[in-house]
Coordinates of C-alpha atoms in Angstrom, one line a residue:
Chain A
M1389 CA -114.5 -157.9 170.1
L1390 CA -114.6 -158.0 173.8
A1391 CA -112.0 -160.9 174.1
Y1392 CA -109.8 -159.1 171.8
T1393 CA -110.1 -155.8 173.8
V1394 CA -109.3 -157.7 177.0
K1395 CA -106.3 -159.4 175.3
R1396 CA -105.0 -156.1 174.0
L1397 CA -105.2 -154.5 177.5
F1398 CA -103.1 -157.3 178.7
T1399 CA -100.4 -156.8 176.1
L1400 CA -100.3 -153.1 177.3
I1401 CA -98.7 -154.3 180.6
P1402 CA -95.2 -154.9 179.3
T1403 CA -95.3 -151.5 177.3
L1404 CA -96.4 -149.8 180.4
L1405 CA -93.7 -151.4 182.5
A1406 CA -91.0 -150.4 179.9
A1407 CA -92.4 -146.8 179.8
S1408 CA -92.5 -146.6 183.6
I1409 CA -88.8 -147.6 183.7
L1410 CA -87.9 -144.8 181.3
V1411 CA -90.1 -142.3 183.1
F1412 CA -88.4 -143.3 186.5
L1413 CA -85.0 -143.1 184.9
F1414 CA -85.7 -139.6 183.8
V1415 CA -84.9 -138.0 187.0
H1416 CA -82.0 -140.5 187.7
L1417 CA -80.3 -140.2 184.4
I1418 CA -79.8 -136.5 184.9
P1419 CA -76.2 -136.1 185.9
G1420 CA -75.5 -135.2 189.6
D1421 CA -77.6 -135.6 192.7
P1422 CA -81.3 -135.6 192.0
A1423 CA -81.9 -134.1 195.3
A1424 CA -79.5 -131.2 194.4
I1425 CA -81.2 -130.7 191.1
L1426 CA -84.7 -130.8 192.6
L1427 CA -83.8 -128.1 195.2
G1428 CA -81.9 -125.8 192.8
D1429 CA -78.7 -123.8 193.1
T1430 CA -79.6 -122.2 196.4
A1431 CA -79.9 -125.3 198.5
T1432 CA -77.6 -126.0 201.5
P1433 CA -75.9 -129.5 201.8
E1434 CA -78.1 -130.2 204.7
E1435 CA -81.2 -129.6 202.9
I1436 CA -80.0 -131.8 200.0
A1437 CA -79.1 -134.6 202.4
Q1438 CA -82.5 -134.3 204.1
L1439 CA -84.4 -134.4 200.8
S1440 CA -82.2 -137.4 199.7
A1441 CA -83.4 -139.4 202.7
E1442 CA -86.9 -138.2 202.5
M1443 CA -87.2 -139.2 198.9
G1444 CA -85.1 -142.4 199.3
F1445 CA -82.5 -141.4 196.9
D1446 CA -79.9 -143.0 199.3
R1447 CA -81.3 -146.5 198.6
P1448 CA -80.3 -148.8 195.7
L1449 CA -82.0 -147.7 192.2
W1450 CA -84.0 -151.0 191.8
I1451 CA -85.5 -150.6 195.3
Q1452 CA -86.4 -147.0 194.6
Y1453 CA -88.0 -148.0 191.3
F1454 CA -90.3 -150.6 192.9
L1455 CA -91.3 -148.3 195.8
W1456 CA -92.1 -145.6 193.2
L1457 CA -93.9 -148.3 191.0
G1458 CA -95.9 -149.5 193.9
N1459 CA -97.0 -145.9 194.7
V1460 CA -97.9 -145.3 191.0
L1461 CA -100.0 -148.5 190.9
Q1462 CA -102.0 -147.1 194.0
G1463 CA -102.5 -143.9 192.2
D1464 CA -99.8 -142.0 194.0
L1465 CA -97.7 -140.1 191.5
G1466 CA -95.8 -138.2 194.2
I1467 CA -96.0 -134.7 195.6
S1468 CA -95.3 -131.6 193.4
I1469 CA -92.3 -129.7 194.6
F1470 CA -93.8 -126.4 193.5
F1471 CA -97.5 -126.7 194.5
R1472 CA -96.9 -129.0 197.5
E1473 CA -99.9 -131.0 196.4
P1474 CA -100.3 -134.6 195.1
V1475 CA -99.2 -134.8 191.3
L1476 CA -102.4 -136.4 190.4
A1477 CA -104.4 -133.6 191.7
V1478 CA -102.2 -131.0 189.8
I1479 CA -102.7 -132.9 186.7
G1480 CA -106.4 -133.2 187.3
S1481 CA -106.8 -129.5 187.6
G1482 CA -105.4 -129.0 184.0
A1483 CA -107.4 -132.1 182.7
E1484 CA -110.7 -130.2 182.0
T1485 CA -109.0 -127.6 179.7
S1486 CA -107.0 -130.2 177.9
I1487 CA -109.9 -132.6 177.3
L1488 CA -112.1 -129.9 176.1
L1489 CA -109.4 -128.5 173.8
A1490 CA -108.6 -132.0 172.4
S1491 CA -112.3 -132.8 171.8
M1492 CA -113.0 -129.5 170.0
T1493 CA -109.8 -129.9 168.0
M1494 CA -110.9 -133.5 166.9
F1495 CA -114.3 -132.1 166.0
W1496 CA -112.7 -129.4 163.7
I1497 CA -110.4 -131.9 162.1
I1498 CA -113.3 -134.2 161.2
L1499 CA -115.6 -131.5 160.3
I1500 CA -113.0 -129.7 158.0
G1501 CA -110.7 -132.5 157.0
L1502 CA -113.1 -135.2 155.8
P1503 CA -115.3 -133.0 153.6
I1504 CA -112.6 -131.1 152.0
G1505 CA -110.6 -134.4 151.4
V1506 CA -113.7 -135.9 149.6
L1507 CA -114.1 -132.7 147.7
S1508 CA -110.6 -132.6 146.6
A1509 CA -110.4 -136.1 145.5
T1510 CA -113.8 -136.0 143.6
K1511 CA -112.7 -132.9 141.8
H1512 CA -109.1 -134.0 141.3
G1513 CA -107.2 -132.3 138.6
T1514 CA -109.6 -129.3 138.6
W1515 CA -109.1 -125.7 140.1
V1516 CA -111.0 -126.8 143.1
D1517 CA -108.5 -129.5 143.8
Q1518 CA -105.6 -127.1 143.3
I1519 CA -106.9 -124.6 145.7
T1520 CA -107.8 -127.1 148.4
S1521 CA -104.5 -129.0 148.0
S1522 CA -102.4 -126.0 148.1
G1523 CA -104.5 -124.6 151.1
A1524 CA -103.8 -128.0 152.9
M1525 CA -100.2 -127.7 152.1
L1526 CA -100.1 -124.1 153.6
A1527 CA -102.0 -125.2 156.6
A1528 CA -99.7 -128.2 157.2
S1529 CA -96.6 -126.2 157.1
M1530 CA -97.7 -123.4 159.3
P1531 CA -96.1 -123.4 162.7
T1532 CA -98.8 -123.6 165.5
F1533 CA -97.2 -120.8 167.6
W1534 CA -97.2 -118.5 164.5
L1535 CA -100.8 -119.4 163.4
G1536 CA -102.0 -118.9 167.1
L1537 CA -100.4 -115.5 167.3
Y1538 CA -102.0 -114.5 163.9
L1539 CA -105.4 -115.8 164.9
I1540 CA -105.2 -113.7 168.1
M1541 CA -104.2 -110.6 166.2
I1542 CA -107.1 -110.9 163.6
F1543 CA -109.9 -112.3 165.7
S1544 CA -109.2 -111.0 169.2
V1545 CA -107.4 -107.8 168.8
T1546 CA -108.9 -106.4 165.5
L1547 CA -112.3 -108.0 165.3
G1548 CA -112.9 -108.7 169.0
W1549 CA -114.9 -111.9 168.2
F1550 CA -113.1 -114.2 170.6
P1551 CA -111.0 -113.9 173.8
S1552 CA -107.4 -114.0 173.3
S1553 CA -106.2 -116.0 176.4
G1554 CA -107.3 -118.1 179.4
F1555 CA -110.1 -120.4 179.9
P1556 CA -112.5 -120.1 183.0
S1557 CA -113.9 -123.8 183.9
L1558 CA -117.2 -124.6 182.4
S1559 CA -118.6 -124.6 186.0
D1560 CA -117.7 -121.0 186.4
D1561 CA -119.8 -118.0 185.3
G1562 CA -120.8 -118.3 181.6
G1563 CA -121.1 -122.0 181.7
I1564 CA -121.1 -123.4 178.2
T1565 CA -120.5 -120.2 176.5
N1566 CA -117.0 -120.4 178.1
L1567 CA -116.1 -122.7 175.2
R1568 CA -115.7 -119.6 173.1
Y1569 CA -112.2 -119.2 174.8
L1570 CA -111.3 -122.5 173.2
I1571 CA -112.3 -121.7 169.5
L1572 CA -109.1 -120.1 168.5
P1573 CA -106.7 -122.5 170.3
S1574 CA -108.6 -125.5 168.9
L1575 CA -108.7 -124.0 165.4
T1576 CA -105.0 -123.4 165.7
L1577 CA -104.3 -127.0 166.8
A1578 CA -106.7 -128.4 164.2
A1579 CA -105.3 -126.6 161.2
P1580 CA -102.2 -128.6 160.4
N1581 CA -103.8 -131.9 161.5
A1582 CA -107.0 -131.3 159.4
A1583 CA -104.6 -130.5 156.5
L1584 CA -102.9 -133.8 157.0
I1585 CA -106.3 -135.5 156.9
V1586 CA -107.3 -133.6 153.8
R1587 CA -104.3 -134.9 151.9
L1588 CA -104.7 -138.4 153.3
V1589 CA -108.4 -138.6 152.4
R1590 CA -107.7 -137.3 149.0
A1591 CA -104.7 -139.6 148.4
S1592 CA -106.4 -142.8 149.6
M1593 CA -109.6 -142.0 147.8
L1594 CA -107.8 -141.7 144.6
D1595 CA -106.1 -145.0 145.1
V1596 CA -109.4 -146.6 146.0
A1597 CA -111.1 -145.1 143.0
R1598 CA -108.7 -147.1 140.7
E1599 CA -109.7 -150.5 142.3
D1600 CA -111.6 -152.9 140.4
H1601 CA -114.6 -153.1 142.8
V1602 CA -115.3 -149.4 142.1
R1603 CA -115.6 -150.3 138.5
T1604 CA -118.1 -153.0 139.6
A1605 CA -120.0 -150.5 141.5
R1606 CA -120.2 -148.2 138.4
A1607 CA -121.3 -151.1 136.3
K1608 CA -124.3 -151.5 138.6
G1609 CA -125.5 -148.1 137.3
L1610 CA -125.3 -146.4 140.7
H1611 CA -125.2 -142.6 140.9
P1612 CA -121.7 -141.3 140.9
A1613 CA -122.2 -139.7 144.2
R1614 CA -123.3 -143.0 145.7
V1615 CA -120.2 -144.6 144.2
T1616 CA -118.1 -142.1 145.7
I1617 CA -119.5 -142.1 149.2
K1618 CA -120.5 -145.7 149.7
H1619 CA -117.8 -147.4 147.8
V1620 CA -114.7 -145.1 147.5
F1621 CA -114.9 -143.0 150.6
R1622 CA -115.9 -146.1 152.8
N1623 CA -112.8 -148.0 151.7
A1624 CA -110.5 -144.9 152.1
L1625 CA -111.7 -144.5 155.6
I1626 CA -109.5 -147.5 156.6
A1627 CA -106.2 -145.8 155.9
V1628 CA -107.6 -142.5 157.5
A1629 CA -108.6 -144.3 160.7
A1630 CA -105.0 -145.5 161.1
A1631 CA -103.8 -142.0 160.8
F1632 CA -105.9 -140.7 163.8
G1633 CA -103.5 -142.4 166.1
F1634 CA -100.7 -140.5 164.8
T1635 CA -102.7 -137.3 164.8
F1636 CA -103.3 -137.8 168.6
A1637 CA -99.5 -137.9 168.9
A1638 CA -99.0 -134.8 167.1
L1639 CA -101.8 -133.1 169.1
I1640 CA -100.1 -133.7 172.3
S1641 CA -96.7 -132.0 171.2
E1642 CA -98.7 -129.1 169.5
A1643 CA -100.9 -128.6 172.6
V1644 CA -97.8 -127.8 174.6
V1645 CA -97.1 -124.9 172.3
T1646 CA -100.8 -123.8 171.8
E1647 CA -101.8 -123.7 175.4
T1648 CA -98.7 -121.6 176.1
V1649 CA -99.6 -119.1 173.3
F1650 CA -103.2 -118.9 174.5
S1651 CA -102.3 -119.1 178.3
L1652 CA -104.7 -122.0 178.8
P1653 CA -104.5 -123.7 182.2
G1654 CA -104.1 -127.2 180.4
I1655 CA -101.7 -130.1 180.9
G1656 CA -99.6 -128.9 177.9
R1657 CA -98.8 -125.5 179.7
L1658 CA -98.4 -127.5 183.0
V1659 CA -95.5 -129.4 181.4
V1660 CA -93.8 -126.3 180.1
Q1661 CA -94.1 -124.6 183.5
S1662 CA -93.1 -127.6 185.4
I1663 CA -89.9 -127.8 183.3
L1664 CA -89.1 -124.2 184.0
R1665 CA -89.7 -124.8 187.8
R1666 CA -87.8 -128.1 187.7
D1667 CA -90.9 -129.7 189.2
Y1668 CA -89.7 -133.3 188.3
P1669 CA -92.6 -135.3 190.0
V1670 CA -95.1 -133.4 187.9
I1671 CA -93.2 -133.9 184.6
Q1672 CA -92.8 -137.6 185.4
G1673 CA -96.5 -137.8 186.1
V1674 CA -97.6 -136.0 183.0
I1675 CA -95.5 -138.1 180.8
L1676 CA -96.7 -141.3 182.4
V1677 CA -100.4 -140.1 181.9
I1678 CA -99.7 -139.2 178.4
V1679 CA -98.2 -142.7 177.7
V1680 CA -101.1 -144.3 178.9
L1681 CA -103.5 -142.1 177.1
Y1682 CA -101.6 -142.7 173.9
M1683 CA -101.7 -146.4 174.3
I1684 CA -105.5 -146.4 175.0
I1685 CA -106.1 -144.1 171.9
N1686 CA -104.2 -146.5 169.8
L1687 CA -106.3 -149.4 171.0
L1688 CA -109.3 -147.5 170.1
V1689 CA -107.9 -146.9 166.7
D1690 CA -107.1 -150.6 166.3
L1691 CA -110.7 -151.5 167.3
A1692 CA -112.1 -148.9 165.0
Y1693 CA -109.8 -150.3 162.2
A1694 CA -111.3 -153.7 162.7
R1695 CA -114.7 -152.3 162.5
L1696 CA -114.0 -150.7 159.3
D1697 CA -112.1 -153.4 157.6
P1698 CA -113.8 -157.0 157.9
R1699 CA -110.5 -158.5 156.7
V1700 CA -108.8 -157.6 160.0
S1701 CA -109.4 -160.4 162.2
L1702 CA -109.7 -159.7 166.0
K1703 CA -108.0 -163.0 167.1
Chain B
M790 CA -132.5 -155.8 114.1
A791 CA -130.0 -157.5 116.3
L792 CA -129.9 -156.9 120.1
L793 CA -126.5 -155.3 119.9
E794 CA -125.2 -153.6 117.0
V795 CA -121.7 -152.0 117.0
E796 CA -120.9 -150.2 113.7
N797 CA -117.5 -148.6 112.8
L798 CA -116.6 -148.1 116.5
E799 CA -113.5 -145.7 116.9
I800 CA -111.8 -145.4 120.3
A801 CA -108.9 -143.3 121.0
V802 CA -106.7 -142.3 123.9
S803 CA -106.2 -138.7 124.3
T804 CA -102.5 -137.8 125.2
Q805 CA -101.2 -134.3 125.8
R806 CA -100.3 -134.0 122.1
N807 CA -102.8 -135.9 120.1
L808 CA -105.4 -138.7 119.9
L809 CA -104.0 -142.1 119.5
P810 CA -106.5 -144.5 117.9
V811 CA -106.9 -147.8 119.9
V812 CA -109.9 -149.2 118.2
Q813 CA -110.6 -148.5 114.5
G814 CA -113.7 -149.4 112.5
V815 CA -114.9 -152.4 114.6
S816 CA -118.4 -153.6 113.7
F817 CA -120.3 -156.7 114.9
T818 CA -123.7 -157.8 116.0
V819 CA -125.0 -160.1 118.6
D820 CA -128.5 -161.5 118.7
E821 CA -130.6 -162.8 121.7
N822 CA -129.4 -166.1 123.0
E823 CA -126.2 -165.8 121.0
T824 CA -122.6 -165.9 122.3
L825 CA -119.9 -163.7 120.5
G826 CA -116.5 -164.4 121.4
I827 CA -113.8 -161.6 120.9
V828 CA -110.4 -162.9 120.9
G829 CA -106.9 -161.3 120.7
E830 CA -103.6 -160.6 122.5
S831 CA -103.4 -158.1 125.3
G832 CA -103.7 -154.5 124.1
C833 CA -105.7 -155.4 121.0
G834 CA -108.6 -153.3 122.2
K835 CA -110.9 -156.0 123.1
S836 CA -111.4 -154.9 126.7
L837 CA -112.0 -151.2 125.7
T838 CA -114.5 -152.3 123.2
S839 CA -116.4 -154.0 125.9
L840 CA -116.1 -151.1 128.3
A841 CA -117.3 -148.7 125.6
I842 CA -120.4 -150.9 125.1
M843 CA -121.0 -151.0 128.8
G844 CA -120.5 -147.4 129.3
L845 CA -117.7 -147.6 131.7
L846 CA -115.0 -145.6 129.9
G847 CA -116.1 -142.9 132.2
T848 CA -113.6 -140.0 133.0
S849 CA -110.6 -142.0 131.7
P850 CA -108.4 -140.4 128.9
V851 CA -110.0 -143.0 126.5
R852 CA -112.9 -141.9 124.6
I853 CA -115.2 -142.9 121.7
T854 CA -114.3 -140.9 118.8
G855 CA -116.6 -142.4 116.1
G856 CA -119.3 -145.0 115.1
S857 CA -122.4 -146.2 117.0
I858 CA -123.6 -148.6 119.4
H859 CA -127.2 -149.7 119.2
F860 CA -128.6 -151.9 122.0
D861 CA -132.2 -153.0 121.9
G862 CA -133.2 -150.3 119.4
M863 CA -131.5 -147.5 121.3
N864 CA -128.5 -145.4 120.3
L865 CA -126.4 -145.8 123.3
L866 CA -124.0 -143.0 122.5
A867 CA -126.9 -140.5 122.2
L868 CA -128.4 -141.2 125.7
S869 CA -127.9 -139.1 128.8
E870 CA -125.7 -140.3 131.6
R871 CA -128.9 -140.8 133.7
E872 CA -130.6 -142.9 131.0
R873 CA -127.3 -144.9 130.5
R874 CA -127.2 -145.7 134.0
A875 CA -130.6 -147.1 134.1
I876 CA -129.4 -149.7 131.6
M877 CA -126.2 -150.5 133.3
G878 CA -126.5 -153.5 135.7
N879 CA -130.0 -153.9 134.6
R880 CA -130.6 -154.8 130.9
M881 CA -126.9 -154.9 130.2
A882 CA -124.5 -156.3 132.9
M883 CA -120.9 -157.0 133.0
I884 CA -118.5 -159.4 134.7
F885 CA -114.8 -158.8 135.0
Q886 CA -111.4 -160.6 134.9
E887 CA -110.4 -160.2 138.5
P888 CA -112.9 -162.0 140.8
M889 CA -110.5 -161.5 143.8
T890 CA -110.8 -157.7 143.5
S891 CA -114.0 -157.0 141.8
L892 CA -116.1 -157.2 144.9
N893 CA -116.0 -154.5 147.5
P894 CA -114.1 -156.0 150.5
V895 CA -115.9 -154.1 153.2
Y896 CA -119.4 -155.2 152.4
R897 CA -121.1 -158.6 152.7
I898 CA -121.7 -160.2 149.3
G899 CA -125.5 -160.2 149.9
D900 CA -125.5 -156.4 150.4
Q901 CA -123.7 -156.0 147.1
I902 CA -126.2 -158.1 145.2
V903 CA -129.2 -156.4 147.0
E904 CA -127.6 -153.0 146.0
N905 CA -127.8 -153.9 142.3
L906 CA -131.3 -155.2 142.7
R907 CA -132.7 -152.3 144.6
Q908 CA -131.0 -149.8 142.2
H909 CA -133.2 -151.0 139.4
Q910 CA -136.2 -152.8 140.9
N911 CA -138.7 -151.5 143.3
L912 CA -138.0 -154.1 146.1
S913 CA -138.1 -153.9 149.7
H914 CA -134.9 -154.9 151.4
A915 CA -136.3 -158.2 152.5
A916 CA -137.5 -159.1 149.1
A917 CA -134.3 -158.2 147.5
R918 CA -132.5 -160.3 150.1
D919 CA -134.7 -163.4 149.2
R920 CA -134.0 -162.8 145.5
S921 CA -130.3 -162.7 146.1
V922 CA -130.4 -166.0 148.0
E923 CA -132.1 -167.5 145.0
L924 CA -129.6 -166.0 142.8
L925 CA -126.7 -167.4 144.8
S926 CA -128.3 -170.9 144.5
L927 CA -128.8 -170.3 140.8
V928 CA -125.1 -169.9 140.5
R929 CA -124.6 -173.0 142.7
I930 CA -123.1 -171.4 145.8
P931 CA -123.5 -174.0 148.5
D932 CA -125.6 -172.9 151.5
P933 CA -126.8 -169.7 150.0
S934 CA -128.9 -168.5 152.8
E935 CA -125.7 -168.7 155.0
R936 CA -123.2 -167.6 152.5
I937 CA -125.1 -164.5 151.7
D938 CA -123.6 -162.9 154.9
S939 CA -120.0 -163.8 153.9
F940 CA -117.4 -161.2 153.0
P941 CA -115.6 -161.5 149.8
H942 CA -112.3 -162.5 151.6
Q943 CA -114.1 -165.5 153.0
M944 CA -114.7 -167.0 149.5
S945 CA -112.5 -168.6 146.9
G946 CA -111.9 -167.0 143.5
G947 CA -114.4 -169.4 141.7
Q948 CA -117.1 -168.5 144.2
R949 CA -116.5 -164.8 144.0
Q950 CA -116.8 -165.1 140.1
R951 CA -120.1 -166.9 140.7
V952 CA -121.2 -164.0 143.0
M953 CA -120.3 -161.6 140.4
I954 CA -122.4 -163.6 137.8
A955 CA -125.3 -163.7 140.3
M956 CA -125.0 -159.9 140.7
A957 CA -124.8 -159.4 136.9
L958 CA -127.8 -161.6 136.3
S959 CA -129.7 -160.2 139.2
C960 CA -132.0 -158.1 136.9
D961 CA -132.3 -160.5 134.1
P962 CA -130.2 -158.6 131.6
K963 CA -130.6 -159.0 127.9
L964 CA -126.9 -158.8 127.5
L965 CA -124.1 -160.0 129.6
I966 CA -120.5 -158.8 128.8
A967 CA -118.0 -161.1 130.3
D968 CA -114.4 -159.6 130.1
E969 CA -111.9 -162.6 130.5
P970 CA -114.3 -164.1 133.2
T971 CA -112.0 -167.3 133.7
T972 CA -108.6 -166.0 133.1
A973 CA -107.7 -165.8 136.8
L974 CA -109.3 -169.0 137.7
D975 CA -107.9 -172.7 137.9
V976 CA -108.7 -174.8 134.9
T977 CA -111.2 -176.9 136.6
V978 CA -112.9 -174.0 138.0
Q979 CA -112.8 -172.3 134.5
K980 CA -114.8 -175.0 133.1
E981 CA -117.4 -175.0 135.9
V982 CA -117.8 -171.1 135.4
L983 CA -118.2 -171.5 131.6
D984 CA -120.6 -174.3 132.0
L985 CA -122.7 -172.2 134.4
M986 CA -122.8 -169.3 132.0
A987 CA -123.8 -171.6 129.2
D988 CA -126.5 -173.2 131.2
L989 CA -127.9 -169.8 132.5
Q990 CA -127.9 -168.5 128.8
S991 CA -130.0 -171.5 127.6
R992 CA -132.4 -170.9 130.6
M993 CA -132.8 -167.1 130.3
G994 CA -131.8 -166.4 126.6
T995 CA -129.3 -163.8 127.5
A996 CA -126.9 -162.6 124.8
I997 CA -123.3 -162.9 125.8
V998 CA -120.2 -161.1 124.6
L999 CA -117.2 -163.1 125.9
I1000 CA -113.9 -161.5 125.7
S1001 CA -111.0 -163.9 125.9
H1002 CA -107.4 -164.4 124.8
D1003 CA -108.0 -168.1 124.9
L1004 CA -109.0 -169.7 121.6
G1005 CA -109.9 -172.9 123.4
V1006 CA -112.4 -171.1 125.7
I1007 CA -113.9 -169.3 122.6
A1008 CA -114.2 -172.5 120.5
E1009 CA -116.1 -174.2 123.3
T1010 CA -118.6 -171.6 124.2
C1011 CA -119.1 -169.2 121.3
D1012 CA -121.6 -169.2 118.4
K1013 CA -119.4 -166.7 116.6
V1014 CA -115.9 -165.3 116.9
A1015 CA -114.3 -161.9 116.2
V1016 CA -110.5 -162.0 116.1
M1017 CA -109.0 -158.7 117.0
Y1018 CA -105.6 -157.4 116.2
R1019 CA -104.4 -153.9 117.1
G1020 CA -107.8 -152.3 117.3
K1021 CA -109.1 -153.9 114.2
I1022 CA -111.2 -156.9 113.5
A1023 CA -108.9 -159.2 111.6
E1024 CA -111.4 -162.0 110.9
A1025 CA -114.9 -162.8 112.0
A1026 CA -117.0 -165.7 111.3
S1027 CA -119.4 -168.3 113.0
T1028 CA -117.1 -170.5 115.3
A1029 CA -117.7 -173.5 112.9
D1030 CA -116.7 -171.6 109.8
L1031 CA -113.7 -170.0 111.5
F1032 CA -112.3 -173.3 112.7
A1033 CA -113.0 -175.0 109.5
E1034 CA -110.9 -172.5 107.4
L1035 CA -108.6 -170.1 109.2
L1036 CA -108.2 -167.3 106.8
H1037 CA -106.1 -164.7 108.5
P1038 CA -102.4 -165.6 109.2
Y1039 CA -102.8 -164.0 112.7
T1040 CA -105.7 -166.3 113.5
R1041 CA -103.6 -169.3 112.3
G1042 CA -100.7 -168.1 114.5
L1043 CA -103.0 -167.9 117.5
L1044 CA -104.2 -171.4 117.0
N1045 CA -100.6 -172.8 116.4
S1046 CA -99.5 -171.2 119.6
I1047 CA -101.8 -173.5 121.5
P1048 CA -99.4 -176.3 122.8
V1049 CA -100.5 -179.8 122.0
V1050 CA -100.0 -182.2 124.8
D1051 CA -99.2 -185.4 122.9
R1052 CA -96.7 -183.8 120.5
D1053 CA -93.1 -183.8 121.9
V1054 CA -91.5 -180.4 121.0
E1055 CA -88.4 -178.5 122.2
W1056 CA -90.0 -175.0 121.6
L1057 CA -93.4 -174.0 121.8
E1058 CA -94.8 -172.1 118.7
A1059 CA -95.2 -168.4 119.0
I1060 CA -96.0 -165.6 116.7
P1061 CA -92.6 -163.8 116.1
G1062 CA -92.2 -160.1 117.0
R1063 CA -94.8 -158.1 119.0
V1064 CA -97.9 -155.9 118.7
P1065 CA -96.8 -152.4 117.4
T1066 CA -97.3 -149.9 120.1
L1067 CA -99.8 -147.1 119.7
E1068 CA -97.2 -144.5 119.1
E1069 CA -96.0 -146.2 116.0
T1070 CA -97.8 -145.0 112.9
L1071 CA -98.5 -147.8 110.4
T1072 CA -99.1 -147.2 106.7
G1073 CA -99.9 -150.8 105.8
C1074 CA -101.2 -153.9 107.5
A1075 CA -100.7 -153.9 111.4
F1076 CA -99.8 -157.5 111.3
Q1077 CA -97.3 -157.2 108.4
P1078 CA -94.1 -156.9 110.5
R1079 CA -94.9 -160.2 112.0
C1080 CA -96.5 -162.0 109.0
E1081 CA -94.9 -164.8 107.0
L1082 CA -97.0 -163.9 104.0
A1083 CA -96.2 -160.2 104.0
T1084 CA -95.2 -158.5 100.6
E1085 CA -94.5 -155.0 99.7
L1086 CA -98.3 -154.5 99.1
C1087 CA -98.9 -155.3 102.9
A1088 CA -96.3 -152.6 103.8
C1089 CA -97.9 -149.8 101.8
E1090 CA -101.6 -150.6 101.8
A1091 CA -103.9 -151.6 104.7
P1092 CA -106.3 -154.4 103.7
Q1093 CA -110.0 -153.7 103.7
T1094 CA -112.6 -156.0 105.2
T1095 CA -113.7 -158.4 102.6
Q1096 CA -116.4 -161.0 102.6
F1097 CA -114.3 -164.1 101.8
K1098 CA -117.5 -166.2 102.1
P1099 CA -120.9 -165.4 103.3
G1100 CA -120.7 -164.7 107.0
H1101 CA -116.9 -165.0 107.0
S1102 CA -115.0 -161.7 106.7
V1103 CA -111.3 -161.1 106.8
Q1104 CA -108.9 -158.1 106.6
C1105 CA -105.9 -159.5 104.7
H1106 CA -104.5 -159.2 101.2
F1107 CA -103.7 -162.9 101.0
A1108 CA -106.7 -164.3 102.9
G1109 CA -106.7 -168.0 103.1
Q1110 CA -103.2 -168.4 101.3
D1111 CA -100.4 -170.6 102.7
R1112 CA -96.8 -169.8 102.5
S1113 CA -95.7 -171.5 99.3

């Protein structure tokens, strides 16, 4: 397991390099002088020339890339044009919100998605299955911005149960109770993804239930619930684990929308605002961080996959 | 009273419109220490009969519509699901055709045997594990104390079928149902598995119902034989009687289809035609469209089971007659 993990970490290097080239070219592929774009319409030619020299835009592209890469490897993602602060610090300030939001979302996805999926599969063909399946279909097809606004209307405006926007840090007044700010956003984010998991758990459990070894388990005289959980669900989890990698990718793009709807000071909203402010160093930095995170999550998914399925060899 | 008594068993598939009968009026008995072979082509109802005895038809659209199954003095069809489960894997066990897929791929084989043991016997995990090692050595798995921690994919098909046998025998069942246990195996491994089953039977006195499409396997291992054709028993007798005198033209056709190695032929013998599908309603004998002896009588009237000789029954208007 350890050897495999180390080996997989090494195979991440070429992928990361490729990603870094794409991220670097992001600014340079935009037509025109990057310095002029960075400074906006009101900049004078002198200012543009000065920034060009400052940022090294006058040097050959490949030299610029290696200088940038060298900085990135030392943890220096550049300086935010808007905040006048290191990009890493800017991203770090949004990290708490985003990490908490993602964790709560995953919590809902597992808490809602798995049991309803199992229920839907065990009761398949009955009205229970029809209700859960159509509910899942509805949740999966609802746009997050719409669902978010609806939840705000019902639970914040009308019922007043949860705050509608913002998120004070856990270290501020209120401490752990500040998590209530994240309940609606995390439910918004979780809904379509939990629905996906419901459908996946249902489909793969129905597949597994047809397999010969399930008949063997029944022939042992085991209780049907034991057959369902220990034999059917356990095998169905293999396919579900693989989907969690994709769920994470979906979460990133949906988080951008959700954090905007709920005005959460997270990384998703930072991206949107940085695009509006043309703060390219921040956009570059966030993309790079997301790429690295995505690869780490997928590595974890692969490791989980190997734990769940003994036929997958870690060599 | 015999250990297993199946009487007039009727099984049907329910479709959206109606019930299609797949097994009709099947009766047989099996005594302790006896092996009954059920032989027939695919789709003749032999596997469904075995699943019905075992209680594995479950929630499928296939259900028992008539008849009775008595096992060890109990009317199985009158038992609650819970009482039924107490028998399954315990006093009655089953092994299946597909050793490659019949074991759960994510659990070690030892855990799968232990699960069966602890379901029915009040054993500690350690005791069940010791017993599992014994069972593995009983079915001649080399290094059983090591192999007990193997996953199914680390074993060959023959070894997996041995594991299935070990699991089935773990609670000393009185009846073992083997549905095509050797069909998926190499010929040499087939022989080993059949010998193993015969050996275990002579030691434990287990009754065996062996389902096969292979008359050769049946001839070698069974005390008596029931030949099934489209849901009915066409001919039944002790193995010796049956092969001494093949009464039903279908049984003769099955036997003739076995290639003989030292005879040089251009075409292998086969029974012409195909088994009528379930949707086709038949008024006469189900085998009549393929039968060389068929007359108008066969087309209008289904033959009843007749005792041709004591212990040798047949369903044919022209039982024992040759084409002449």
